[in-house]
């Protein structure tokens, strides 16, 4: 396994997947949830929550097929949009090139999971006593400072949970890759889950597949333990 270049490609793709997911589905979702919950209109807040949650109600397989057609080089929506904007030089076969395939899959996954993370953070923010925000407003504290001094500290439990779930999920990616590229082109979009499947059920090398599964387990459990340790340390400091 250590001498297998495809294994290292898959592992690096999972790491990219995890980093982008933490930035978008944790940091970005928390910021968006704070903006939504800061709106005065309850009706508008409800509409925005529902709107952002809609992609999460779509299965990964359906979302993968949807984006497969969006990325289609001849009739796809993305290249058509670039053409209409006069950016013809940027059009390409997004899922057919080694340097863009995995990023196209990652972008689809963020779109599909972003709303769910936002909704969870919105629930966490709703549990924060409104008196804290009222007191901050009386003291003349601005919106950004409220976010840093009130929202972020009091949603750290949800943030820690979302970090663990997001990172663990990033190392168990399978459906979207199989639907959109099957690991191609030239194995450039392989992740550990798809390479495990191909090793075990296509090449019938179940021993190698078990080794990959062990790596997935070790990586996810180590990252979860680190996050739990860090979260406990932060609770002690607070």
JSON list of C-alpha atoms in Angstrom, two decimals:
[
{"chain": "A", "resi": 1, "resn": "UNK", "atom": "CA", "xyz": [0.00, 0.00, 0.00]},
{"chain": "A", "resi": 2, "resn": "UNK", "atom": "CA", "xyz": [2.78, 2.44, 0.83]},
{"chain": "A", "resi": 3, "resn": "UNK", "atom": "CA", "xyz": [4.26, 1.86, -2.63]},
{"chain": "A", "resi": 4, "resn": "UNK", "atom": "CA", "xyz": [0.95, 2.33, -4.44]},
{"chain": "A", "resi": 5, "resn": "UNK", "atom": "CA", "xyz": [0.79, 5.80, -6.08]},
{"chain": "A", "resi": 6, "resn": "UNK", "atom": "CA", "xyz": [-3.00, 5.58, -6.44]},
{"chain": "A", "resi": 7, "resn": "UNK", "atom": "CA", "xyz": [-3.35, 5.11, -2.67]},
{"chain": "A", "resi": 8, "resn": "UNK", "atom": "CA", "xyz": [-1.43, 8.33, -2.06]},
{"chain": "A", "resi": 9, "resn": "UNK", "atom": "CA", "xyz": [-3.50, 10.16, -4.67]},
{"chain": "A", "resi": 10, "resn": "UNK", "atom": "CA", "xyz": [-6.67, 8.95, -2.96]},
{"chain": "A", "resi": 11, "resn": "UNK", "atom": "CA", "xyz": [-5.39, 9.96, 0.48]},
{"chain": "A", "resi": 12, "resn": "UNK", "atom": "CA", "xyz": [-4.39, 13.44, -0.71]},
{"chain": "A", "resi": 13, "resn": "UNK", "atom": "CA", "xyz": [-7.80, 13.88, -2.35]},
{"chain": "A", "resi": 14, "resn": "UNK", "atom": "CA", "xyz": [-9.48, 12.97, 0.94]},
{"chain": "A", "resi": 15, "resn": "UNK", "atom": "CA", "xyz": [-7.31, 15.52, 2.75]},
{"chain": "A", "resi": 16, "resn": "UNK", "atom": "CA", "xyz": [-8.28, 18.21, 0.21]},
{"chain": "A", "resi": 17, "resn": "UNK", "atom": "CA", "xyz": [-11.90, 17.17, 0.66]},
{"chain": "A", "resi": 18, "resn": "UNK", "atom": "CA", "xyz": [-11.64, 17.48, 4.46]},
{"chain": "A", "resi": 19, "resn": "UNK", "atom": "CA", "xyz": [-9.91, 20.89, 4.40]},
{"chain": "A", "resi": 20, "resn": "UNK", "atom": "CA", "xyz": [-12.44, 22.41, 2.00]},
{"chain": "A", "resi": 21, "resn": "UNK", "atom": "CA", "xyz": [-15.35, 20.86, 3.94]},
{"chain": "A", "resi": 22, "resn": "UNK", "atom": "CA", "xyz": [-14.14, 22.34, 7.23]},
{"chain": "A", "resi": 23, "resn": "UNK", "atom": "CA", "xyz": [-13.78, 25.78, 5.65]},
{"chain": "A", "resi": 24, "resn": "UNK", "atom": "CA", "xyz": [-17.16, 25.72, 3.89]},
{"chain": "A", "resi": 25, "resn": "UNK", "atom": "CA", "xyz": [-19.38, 23.47, 6.01]},
{"chain": "A", "resi": 26, "resn": "UNK", "atom": "CA", "xyz": [-18.09, 24.57, 9.41]},
{"chain": "A", "resi": 27, "resn": "UNK", "atom": "CA", "xyz": [-16.65, 28.09, 9.19]},
{"chain": "A", "resi": 28, "resn": "UNK", "atom": "CA", "xyz": [-18.80, 29.25, 6.27]},
{"chain": "A", "resi": 29, "resn": "UNK", "atom": "CA", "xyz": [-21.97, 27.65, 7.60]},
{"chain": "A", "resi": 30, "resn": "UNK", "atom": "CA", "xyz": [-21.48, 29.21, 11.03]},
{"chain": "A", "resi": 31, "resn": "UNK", "atom": "CA", "xyz": [-20.99, 32.66, 9.52]},
{"chain": "A", "resi": 32, "resn": "UNK", "atom": "CA", "xyz": [-24.06, 32.32, 7.29]},
{"chain": "A", "resi": 33, "resn": "UNK", "atom": "CA", "xyz": [-26.19, 31.01, 10.17]},
{"chain": "A", "resi": 34, "resn": "UNK", "atom": "CA", "xyz": [-25.16, 34.02, 12.27]},
{"chain": "A", "resi": 35, "resn": "UNK", "atom": "CA", "xyz": [-26.17, 36.37, 9.45]},
{"chain": "A", "resi": 36, "resn": "UNK", "atom": "CA", "xyz": [-29.55, 34.66, 8.98]},
{"chain": "A", "resi": 37, "resn": "UNK", "atom": "CA", "xyz": [-30.34, 34.58, 12.70]},
{"chain": "A", "resi": 38, "resn": "UNK", "atom": "CA", "xyz": [-29.37, 38.24, 12.95]},
{"chain": "A", "resi": 39, "resn": "UNK", "atom": "CA", "xyz": [-32.16, 39.30, 10.59]},
{"chain": "A", "resi": 40, "resn": "UNK", "atom": "CA", "xyz": [-35.14, 41.02, 12.18]},
{"chain": "A", "resi": 41, "resn": "UNK", "atom": "CA", "xyz": [-37.84, 39.37, 10.07]},
{"chain": "A", "resi": 42, "resn": "UNK", "atom": "CA", "xyz": [-38.81, 35.93, 11.37]},
{"chain": "A", "resi": 43, "resn": "UNK", "atom": "CA", "xyz": [-40.51, 35.16, 8.06]},
{"chain": "A", "resi": 44, "resn": "UNK", "atom": "CA", "xyz": [-37.40, 35.99, 6.08]},
{"chain": "A", "resi": 45, "resn": "UNK", "atom": "CA", "xyz": [-35.28, 33.86, 8.41]},
{"chain": "A", "resi": 46, "resn": "UNK", "atom": "CA", "xyz": [-37.61, 30.91, 7.87]},
{"chain": "A", "resi": 47, "resn": "UNK", "atom": "CA", "xyz": [-37.52, 31.33, 4.09]},
{"chain": "A", "resi": 48, "resn": "UNK", "atom": "CA", "xyz": [-33.73, 31.45, 4.03]},
{"chain": "A", "resi": 49, "resn": "UNK", "atom": "CA", "xyz": [-33.39, 28.40, 6.30]},
{"chain": "A", "resi": 50, "resn": "UNK", "atom": "CA", "xyz": [-35.67, 26.41, 4.01]},
{"chain": "A", "resi": 51, "resn": "UNK", "atom": "CA", "xyz": [-33.92, 27.65, 0.87]},
{"chain": "A", "resi": 52, "resn": "UNK", "atom": "CA", "xyz": [-30.45, 26.69, 2.06]},
{"chain": "A", "resi": 53, "resn": "UNK", "atom": "CA", "xyz": [-31.67, 23.32, 3.34]},
{"chain": "A", "resi": 54, "resn": "UNK", "atom": "CA", "xyz": [-33.24, 22.22, 0.03]},
{"chain": "A", "resi": 55, "resn": "UNK", "atom": "CA", "xyz": [-29.97, 20.84, -1.50]},
{"chain": "A", "resi": 56, "resn": "UNK", "atom": "CA", "xyz": [-29.44, 18.70, 1.61]},
{"chain": "A", "resi": 57, "resn": "UNK", "atom": "CA", "xyz": [-32.77, 16.99, 0.96]},
{"chain": "A", "resi": 58, "resn": "UNK", "atom": "CA", "xyz": [-31.43, 15.72, -2.38]},
{"chain": "A", "resi": 59, "resn": "UNK", "atom": "CA", "xyz": [-29.61, 12.40, -2.25]},
{"chain": "A", "resi": 60, "resn": "UNK", "atom": "CA", "xyz": [-25.90, 12.37, -3.06]},
{"chain": "A", "resi": 61, "resn": "UNK", "atom": "CA", "xyz": [-26.50, 10.18, -6.08]},
{"chain": "A", "resi": 62, "resn": "UNK", "atom": "CA", "xyz": [-29.07, 12.57, -7.57]},
{"chain": "A", "resi": 63, "resn": "UNK", "atom": "CA", "xyz": [-26.87, 15.59, -6.77]},
{"chain": "A", "resi": 64, "resn": "UNK", "atom": "CA", "xyz": [-23.91, 13.85, -8.42]},
{"chain": "A", "resi": 65, "resn": "UNK", "atom": "CA", "xyz": [-25.93, 13.19, -11.57]},
{"chain": "A", "resi": 66, "resn": "UNK", "atom": "CA", "xyz": [-27.18, 16.78, -11.58]},
{"chain": "A", "resi": 67, "resn": "UNK", "atom": "CA", "xyz": [-23.66, 18.20, -11.42]},
{"chain": "A", "resi": 68, "resn": "UNK", "atom": "CA", "xyz": [-22.44, 15.64, -13.93]},
{"chain": "A", "resi": 69, "resn": "UNK", "atom": "CA", "xyz": [-24.72, 17.31, -16.48]},
{"chain": "A", "resi": 70, "resn": "UNK", "atom": "CA", "xyz": [-23.81, 20.80, -15.23]},
{"chain": "A", "resi": 71, "resn": "UNK", "atom": "CA", "xyz": [-20.13, 20.01, -15.88]},
{"chain": "A", "resi": 72, "resn": "UNK", "atom": "CA", "xyz": [-20.84, 18.39, -19.28]},
{"chain": "A", "resi": 73, "resn": "UNK", "atom": "CA", "xyz": [-18.40, 20.07, -21.71]},
{"chain": "A", "resi": 74, "resn": "UNK", "atom": "CA", "xyz": [-20.72, 20.53, -24.71]},
{"chain": "A", "resi": 75, "resn": "UNK", "atom": "CA", "xyz": [-24.20, 21.13, -23.27]},
{"chain": "A", "resi": 76, "resn": "UNK", "atom": "CA", "xyz": [-23.42, 21.74, -19.60]},
{"chain": "A", "resi": 77, "resn": "UNK", "atom": "CA", "xyz": [-24.71, 24.77, -17.72]},
{"chain": "A", "resi": 78, "resn": "UNK", "atom": "CA", "xyz": [-21.28, 25.83, -16.42]},
{"chain": "A", "resi": 79, "resn": "UNK", "atom": "CA", "xyz": [-19.58, 26.06, -19.82]},
{"chain": "A", "resi": 80, "resn": "UNK", "atom": "CA", "xyz": [-22.69, 27.66, -21.26]},
{"chain": "A", "resi": 81, "resn": "UNK", "atom": "CA", "xyz": [-22.57, 30.33, -18.56]},
{"chain": "A", "resi": 82, "resn": "UNK", "atom": "CA", "xyz": [-18.88, 30.98, -19.22]},
{"chain": "A", "resi": 83, "resn": "UNK", "atom": "CA", "xyz": [-19.59, 31.29, -22.95]},
{"chain": "A", "resi": 84, "resn": "UNK", "atom": "CA", "xyz": [-22.39, 33.79, -22.33]},
{"chain": "A", "resi": 85, "resn": "UNK", "atom": "CA", "xyz": [-20.02, 35.88, -20.19]},
{"chain": "A", "resi": 86, "resn": "UNK", "atom": "CA", "xyz": [-17.36, 35.90, -22.90]},
{"chain": "A", "resi": 87, "resn": "UNK", "atom": "CA", "xyz": [-15.03, 33.65, -20.92]},
{"chain": "A", "resi": 88, "resn": "UNK", "atom": "CA", "xyz": [-14.66, 31.00, -23.58]},
{"chain": "A", "resi": 89, "resn": "UNK", "atom": "CA", "xyz": [-11.02, 30.43, -22.65]},
{"chain": "A", "resi": 90, "resn": "UNK", "atom": "CA", "xyz": [-12.13, 29.01, -19.29]},
{"chain": "A", "resi": 91, "resn": "UNK", "atom": "CA", "xyz": [-14.48, 26.37, -20.69]},
{"chain": "A", "resi": 92, "resn": "UNK", "atom": "CA", "xyz": [-13.20, 22.82, -20.39]},
{"chain": "A", "resi": 93, "resn": "UNK", "atom": "CA", "xyz": [-14.15, 19.23, -19.67]},
{"chain": "A", "resi": 94, "resn": "UNK", "atom": "CA", "xyz": [-14.33, 19.73, -15.91]},
{"chain": "A", "resi": 95, "resn": "UNK", "atom": "CA", "xyz": [-14.67, 16.06, -15.02]},
{"chain": "A", "resi": 96, "resn": "UNK", "atom": "CA", "xyz": [-12.48, 14.87, -17.88]},
{"chain": "A", "resi": 97, "resn": "UNK", "atom": "CA", "xyz": [-9.23, 16.50, -16.81]},
{"chain": "A", "resi": 98, "resn": "UNK", "atom": "CA", "xyz": [-6.96, 15.30, -14.06]},
{"chain": "A", "resi": 99, "resn": "UNK", "atom": "CA", "xyz": [-6.40, 18.73, -12.51]},
{"chain": "A", "resi": 100, "resn": "UNK", "atom": "CA", "xyz": [-10.10, 19.66, -12.21]},
{"chain": "A", "resi": 101, "resn": "UNK", "atom": "CA", "xyz": [-12.04, 16.42, -11.69]},
{"chain": "A", "resi": 102, "resn": "UNK", "atom": "CA", "xyz": [-11.66, 16.11, -7.91]},
{"chain": "A", "resi": 103, "resn": "UNK", "atom": "CA", "xyz": [-12.34, 19.82, -7.39]},
{"chain": "A", "resi": 104, "resn": "UNK", "atom": "CA", "xyz": [-15.56, 19.56, -9.36]},
{"chain": "A", "resi": 105, "resn": "UNK", "atom": "CA", "xyz": [-16.68, 16.73, -7.09]},
{"chain": "A", "resi": 106, "resn": "UNK", "atom": "CA", "xyz": [-15.70, 18.65, -3.96]},
{"chain": "A", "resi": 107, "resn": "UNK", "atom": "CA", "xyz": [-17.66, 21.69, -5.14]},
{"chain": "A", "resi": 108, "resn": "UNK", "atom": "CA", "xyz": [-20.77, 19.57, -5.67]},
{"chain": "A", "resi": 109, "resn": "UNK", "atom": "CA", "xyz": [-20.45, 18.02, -2.23]},
{"chain": "A", "resi": 110, "resn": "UNK", "atom": "CA", "xyz": [-20.15, 21.42, -0.54]},
{"chain": "A", "resi": 111, "resn": "UNK", "atom": "CA", "xyz": [-23.28, 22.64, -2.31]},
{"chain": "A", "resi": 112, "resn": "UNK", "atom": "CA", "xyz": [-25.16, 19.54, -1.17]},
{"chain": "A", "resi": 113, "resn": "UNK", "atom": "CA", "xyz": [-24.09, 19.62, 2.48]},
{"chain": "A", "resi": 114, "resn": "UNK", "atom": "CA", "xyz": [-23.78, 23.33, 3.18]},
{"chain": "A", "resi": 115, "resn": "UNK", "atom": "CA", "xyz": [-27.44, 23.92, 4.00]},
{"chain": "A", "resi": 116, "resn": "UNK", "atom": "CA", "xyz": [-27.61, 21.09, 6.53]},
{"chain": "A", "resi": 117, "resn": "UNK", "atom": "CA", "xyz": [-24.61, 22.48, 8.44]},
{"chain": "A", "resi": 118, "resn": "UNK", "atom": "CA", "xyz": [-26.11, 25.97, 8.31]},
{"chain": "A", "resi": 119, "resn": "UNK", "atom": "CA", "xyz": [-29.38, 24.72, 9.78]},
{"chain": "A", "resi": 120, "resn": "UNK", "atom": "CA", "xyz": [-27.61, 22.97, 12.66]},
{"chain": "A", "resi": 121, "resn": "UNK", "atom": "CA", "xyz": [-25.63, 26.11, 13.48]},
{"chain": "A", "resi": 122, "resn": "UNK", "atom": "CA", "xyz": [-28.84, 28.15, 13.29]},
{"chain": "A", "resi": 123, "resn": "UNK", "atom": "CA", "xyz": [-30.39, 25.88, 15.92]},
{"chain": "A", "resi": 124, "resn": "UNK", "atom": "CA", "xyz": [-27.31, 26.30, 18.12]},
{"chain": "A", "resi": 125, "resn": "UNK", "atom": "CA", "xyz": [-27.47, 30.09, 17.78]},
{"chain": "A", "resi": 126, "resn": "UNK", "atom": "CA", "xyz": [-31.16, 30.10, 18.65]},
{"chain": "A", "resi": 127, "resn": "UNK", "atom": "CA", "xyz": [-30.30, 28.50, 21.98]},
{"chain": "A", "resi": 128, "resn": "UNK", "atom": "CA", "xyz": [-28.07, 31.43, 22.95]},
{"chain": "A", "resi": 129, "resn": "UNK", "atom": "CA", "xyz": [-29.95, 33.71, 25.40]},
{"chain": "A", "resi": 130, "resn": "UNK", "atom": "CA", "xyz": [-31.09, 36.85, 23.58]},
{"chain": "A", "resi": 131, "resn": "UNK", "atom": "CA", "xyz": [-30.23, 38.88, 26.68]},
{"chain": "A", "resi": 132, "resn": "UNK", "atom": "CA", "xyz": [-26.54, 38.53, 25.85]},
{"chain": "A", "resi": 133, "resn": "UNK", "atom": "CA", "xyz": [-27.03, 40.16, 22.44]},
{"chain": "A", "resi": 134, "resn": "UNK", "atom": "CA", "xyz": [-29.28, 42.85, 23.96]},
{"chain": "A", "resi": 135, "resn": "UNK", "atom": "CA", "xyz": [-26.65, 43.69, 26.58]},
{"chain": "A", "resi": 136, "resn": "UNK", "atom": "CA", "xyz": [-23.95, 43.83, 23.91]},
{"chain": "A", "resi": 137, "resn": "UNK", "atom": "CA", "xyz": [-26.11, 46.16, 21.80]},
{"chain": "A", "resi": 138, "resn": "UNK", "atom": "CA", "xyz": [-26.62, 48.47, 24.79]},
{"chain": "A", "resi": 139, "resn": "UNK", "atom": "CA", "xyz": [-22.85, 48.58, 25.25]},
{"chain": "A", "resi": 140, "resn": "UNK", "atom": "CA", "xyz": [-22.46, 49.60, 21.62]},
{"chain": "A", "resi": 141, "resn": "UNK", "atom": "CA", "xyz": [-20.90, 46.33, 20.44]},
{"chain": "A", "resi": 142, "resn": "UNK", "atom": "CA", "xyz": [-21.01, 45.87, 16.67]},
{"chain": "A", "resi": 143, "resn": "UNK", "atom": "CA", "xyz": [-22.25, 42.85, 14.78]},
{"chain": "A", "resi": 144, "resn": "UNK", "atom": "CA", "xyz": [-18.81, 41.43, 14.00]},
{"chain": "A", "resi": 145, "resn": "UNK", "atom": "CA", "xyz": [-17.67, 41.71, 17.61]},
{"chain": "A", "resi": 146, "resn": "UNK", "atom": "CA", "xyz": [-20.89, 40.03, 18.78]},
{"chain": "A", "resi": 147, "resn": "UNK", "atom": "CA", "xyz": [-20.07, 37.16, 16.48]},
{"chain": "A", "resi": 148, "resn": "UNK", "atom": "CA", "xyz": [-16.53, 36.77, 17.87]},
{"chain": "A", "resi": 149, "resn": "UNK", "atom": "CA", "xyz": [-17.34, 37.29, 21.56]},
{"chain": "A", "resi": 150, "resn": "UNK", "atom": "CA", "xyz": [-20.81, 35.72, 21.88]},
{"chain": "A", "resi": 151, "resn": "UNK", "atom": "CA", "xyz": [-21.79, 33.52, 18.95]},
{"chain": "A", "resi": 152, "resn": "UNK", "atom": "CA", "xyz": [-18.53, 31.66, 18.42]},
{"chain": "A", "resi": 153, "resn": "UNK", "atom": "CA", "xyz": [-17.81, 30.83, 22.09]},
{"chain": "A", "resi": 154, "resn": "UNK", "atom": "CA", "xyz": [-21.37, 29.72, 22.79]},
{"chain": "A", "resi": 155, "resn": "UNK", "atom": "CA", "xyz": [-21.58, 27.49, 19.71]},
{"chain": "A", "resi": 156, "resn": "UNK", "atom": "CA", "xyz": [-18.26, 25.77, 20.27]},
{"chain": "A", "resi": 157, "resn": "UNK", "atom": "CA", "xyz": [-19.95, 22.49, 21.22]},
{"chain": "A", "resi": 158, "resn": "UNK", "atom": "CA", "xyz": [-21.78, 22.39, 17.88]},
{"chain": "A", "resi": 159, "resn": "UNK", "atom": "CA", "xyz": [-18.62, 23.53, 16.11]},
{"chain": "A", "resi": 160, "resn": "UNK", "atom": "CA", "xyz": [-16.66, 20.66, 17.64]},
{"chain": "A", "resi": 161, "resn": "UNK", "atom": "CA", "xyz": [-19.33, 18.16, 16.70]},
{"chain": "A", "resi": 162, "resn": "UNK", "atom": "CA", "xyz": [-19.51, 19.46, 13.14]},
{"chain": "A", "resi": 163, "resn": "UNK", "atom": "CA", "xyz": [-15.72, 19.31, 12.84]},
{"chain": "A", "resi": 164, "resn": "UNK", "atom": "CA", "xyz": [-15.73, 15.63, 13.80]},
{"chain": "A", "resi": 165, "resn": "UNK", "atom": "CA", "xyz": [-18.68, 14.74, 11.57]},
{"chain": "A", "resi": 166, "resn": "UNK", "atom": "CA", "xyz": [-17.35, 16.71, 8.60]},
{"chain": "A", "resi": 167, "resn": "UNK", "atom": "CA", "xyz": [-13.82, 15.35, 8.74]},
{"chain": "A", "resi": 168, "resn": "UNK", "atom": "CA", "xyz": [-14.99, 11.79, 9.32]},
{"chain": "A", "resi": 169, "resn": "UNK", "atom": "CA", "xyz": [-17.43, 12.10, 6.42]},
{"chain": "A", "resi": 170, "resn": "UNK", "atom": "CA", "xyz": [-14.68, 13.48, 4.19]},
{"chain": "A", "resi": 171, "resn": "UNK", "atom": "CA", "xyz": [-12.69, 10.27, 4.61]},
{"chain": "A", "resi": 172, "resn": "UNK", "atom": "CA", "xyz": [-15.74, 8.12, 3.85]},
{"chain": "A", "resi": 173, "resn": "UNK", "atom": "CA", "xyz": [-16.67, 9.77, 0.55]},
{"chain": "A", "resi": 174, "resn": "UNK", "atom": "CA", "xyz": [-17.92, 7.28, -2.02]},
{"chain": "A", "resi": 175, "resn": "UNK", "atom": "CA", "xyz": [-21.24, 7.91, -3.81]},
{"chain": "A", "resi": 176, "resn": "UNK", "atom": "CA", "xyz": [-20.48, 11.23, -5.45]},
{"chain": "A", "resi": 177, "resn": "UNK", "atom": "CA", "xyz": [-17.14, 10.07, -6.82]},
{"chain": "A", "resi": 178, "resn": "UNK", "atom": "CA", "xyz": [-18.56, 6.84, -8.22]},
{"chain": "A", "resi": 179, "resn": "UNK", "atom": "CA", "xyz": [-21.49, 8.64, -9.86]},
{"chain": "A", "resi": 180, "resn": "UNK", "atom": "CA", "xyz": [-19.50, 11.50, -11.38]},
{"chain": "A", "resi": 181, "resn": "UNK", "atom": "CA", "xyz": [-16.10, 10.07, -12.38]},
{"chain": "A", "resi": 182, "resn": "UNK", "atom": "CA", "xyz": [-15.69, 6.54, -10.96]},
{"chain": "A", "resi": 183, "resn": "UNK", "atom": "CA", "xyz": [-12.25, 7.71, -9.86]},
{"chain": "A", "resi": 184, "resn": "UNK", "atom": "CA", "xyz": [-11.09, 8.88, -13.28]},
{"chain": "A", "resi": 185, "resn": "UNK", "atom": "CA", "xyz": [-9.60, 10.23, -15.36]},
{"chain": "A", "resi": 186, "resn": "UNK", "atom": "CA", "xyz": [-6.44, 8.16, -14.84]},
{"chain": "A", "resi": 187, "resn": "UNK", "atom": "CA", "xyz": [-7.34, 7.63, -11.15]},
{"chain": "A", "resi": 188, "resn": "UNK", "atom": "CA", "xyz": [-6.91, 11.36, -10.47]},
{"chain": "A", "resi": 189, "resn": "UNK", "atom": "CA", "xyz": [-10.18, 11.63, -8.53]},
{"chain": "A", "resi": 190, "resn": "UNK", "atom": "CA", "xyz": [-9.89, 8.41, -6.56]},
{"chain": "A", "resi": 191, "resn": "UNK", "atom": "CA", "xyz": [-10.59, 8.63, -2.84]},
{"chain": "A", "resi": 192, "resn": "UNK", "atom": "CA", "xyz": [-9.95, 5.99, -0.22]},
{"chain": "A", "resi": 193, "resn": "UNK", "atom": "CA", "xyz": [-13.52, 4.71, -0.36]},
{"chain": "A", "resi": 194, "resn": "UNK", "atom": "CA", "xyz": [-13.57, 4.21, -4.13]},
{"chain": "A", "resi": 195, "resn": "UNK", "atom": "CA", "xyz": [-10.07, 2.71, -4.20]},
{"chain": "A", "resi": 196, "resn": "UNK", "atom": "CA", "xyz": [-11.12, 0.31, -1.44]},
{"chain": "A", "resi": 197, "resn": "UNK", "atom": "CA", "xyz": [-14.15, -0.71, -3.54]},
{"chain": "A", "resi": 198, "resn": "UNK", "atom": "CA", "xyz": [-12.11, -1.23, -6.69]},
{"chain": "A", "resi": 199, "resn": "UNK", "atom": "CA", "xyz": [-9.45, -3.19, -4.85]},
{"chain": "A", "resi": 200, "resn": "UNK", "atom": "CA", "xyz": [-11.92, -5.49, -3.13]},
{"chain": "A", "resi": 201, "resn": "UNK", "atom": "CA", "xyz": [-14.81, -5.90, -5.56]},
{"chain": "A", "resi": 202, "resn": "UNK", "atom": "CA", "xyz": [-13.21, -5.27, -8.96]},
{"chain": "A", "resi": 203, "resn": "UNK", "atom": "CA", "xyz": [-9.73, -6.70, -8.52]},
{"chain": "A", "resi": 204, "resn": "UNK", "atom": "CA", "xyz": [-10.82, -9.19, -5.81]},
{"chain": "A", "resi": 205, "resn": "UNK", "atom": "CA", "xyz": [-7.88, -8.18, -3.60]},
{"chain": "A", "resi": 206, "resn": "UNK", "atom": "CA", "xyz": [-9.77, -8.20, -0.30]},
{"chain": "A", "resi": 207, "resn": "UNK", "atom": "CA", "xyz": [-6.60, -8.13, 1.79]},
{"chain": "A", "resi": 208, "resn": "UNK", "atom": "CA", "xyz": [-5.53, -4.86, 0.22]},
{"chain": "A", "resi": 209, "resn": "UNK", "atom": "CA", "xyz": [-9.05, -3.49, 0.57]},
{"chain": "A", "resi": 210, "resn": "UNK", "atom": "CA", "xyz": [-9.00, -4.38, 4.27]},
{"chain": "A", "resi": 211, "resn": "UNK", "atom": "CA", "xyz": [-5.70, -2.52, 4.64]},
{"chain": "A", "resi": 212, "resn": "UNK", "atom": "CA", "xyz": [-7.24, 0.60, 3.09]},
{"chain": "A", "resi": 213, "resn": "UNK", "atom": "CA", "xyz": [-10.26, 0.27, 5.39]},
{"chain": "A", "resi": 214, "resn": "UNK", "atom": "CA", "xyz": [-7.89, 0.12, 8.36]},
{"chain": "A", "resi": 215, "resn": "UNK", "atom": "CA", "xyz": [-6.23, 3.34, 7.24]},
{"chain": "A", "resi": 216, "resn": "UNK", "atom": "CA", "xyz": [-9.64, 5.05, 6.96]},
{"chain": "A", "resi": 217, "resn": "UNK", "atom": "CA", "xyz": [-10.54, 3.89, 10.47]},
{"chain": "A", "resi": 218, "resn": "UNK", "atom": "CA", "xyz": [-7.23, 4.96, 12.02]},
{"chain": "A", "resi": 219, "resn": "UNK", "atom": "CA", "xyz": [-7.26, 8.39, 10.36]},
{"chain": "A", "resi": 220, "resn": "UNK", "atom": "CA", "xyz": [-10.85, 9.18, 11.38]},
{"chain": "A", "resi": 221, "resn": "UNK", "atom": "CA", "xyz": [-10.46, 7.95, 14.98]},
{"chain": "A", "resi": 222, "resn": "UNK", "atom": "CA", "xyz": [-7.19, 9.85, 15.47]},
{"chain": "A", "resi": 223, "resn": "UNK", "atom": "CA", "xyz": [-8.67, 13.09, 14.11]},
{"chain": "A", "resi": 224, "resn": "UNK", "atom": "CA", "xyz": [-11.78, 12.63, 16.26]},
{"chain": "A", "resi": 225, "resn": "UNK", "atom": "CA", "xyz": [-9.70, 12.08, 19.40]},
{"chain": "A", "resi": 226, "resn": "UNK", "atom": "CA", "xyz": [-7.61, 15.16, 18.65]},
{"chain": "A", "resi": 227, "resn": "UNK", "atom": "CA", "xyz": [-10.76, 17.24, 18.20]},
{"chain": "A", "resi": 228, "resn": "UNK", "atom": "CA", "xyz": [-12.31, 15.88, 21.41]},
{"chain": "A", "resi": 229, "resn": "UNK", "atom": "CA", "xyz": [-9.11, 16.62, 23.32]},
{"chain": "A", "resi": 230, "resn": "UNK", "atom": "CA", "xyz": [-8.96, 20.14, 21.93]},
{"chain": "A", "resi": 231, "resn": "UNK", "atom": "CA", "xyz": [-12.63, 20.74, 22.68]},
{"chain": "A", "resi": 232, "resn": "UNK", "atom": "CA", "xyz": [-12.24, 19.55, 26.28]},
{"chain": "A", "resi": 233, "resn": "UNK", "atom": "CA", "xyz": [-9.19, 21.76, 26.71]},
{"chain": "A", "resi": 234, "resn": "UNK", "atom": "CA", "xyz": [-11.14, 24.76, 25.44]},
{"chain": "A", "resi": 235, "resn": "UNK", "atom": "CA", "xyz": [-14.00, 24.03, 27.84]},
{"chain": "A", "resi": 236, "resn": "UNK", "atom": "CA", "xyz": [-11.55, 24.00, 30.75]},
{"chain": "A", "resi": 237, "resn": "UNK", "atom": "CA", "xyz": [-10.11, 27.35, 29.62]},
{"chain": "A", "resi": 238, "resn": "UNK", "atom": "CA", "xyz": [-13.59, 28.87, 29.41]}
]
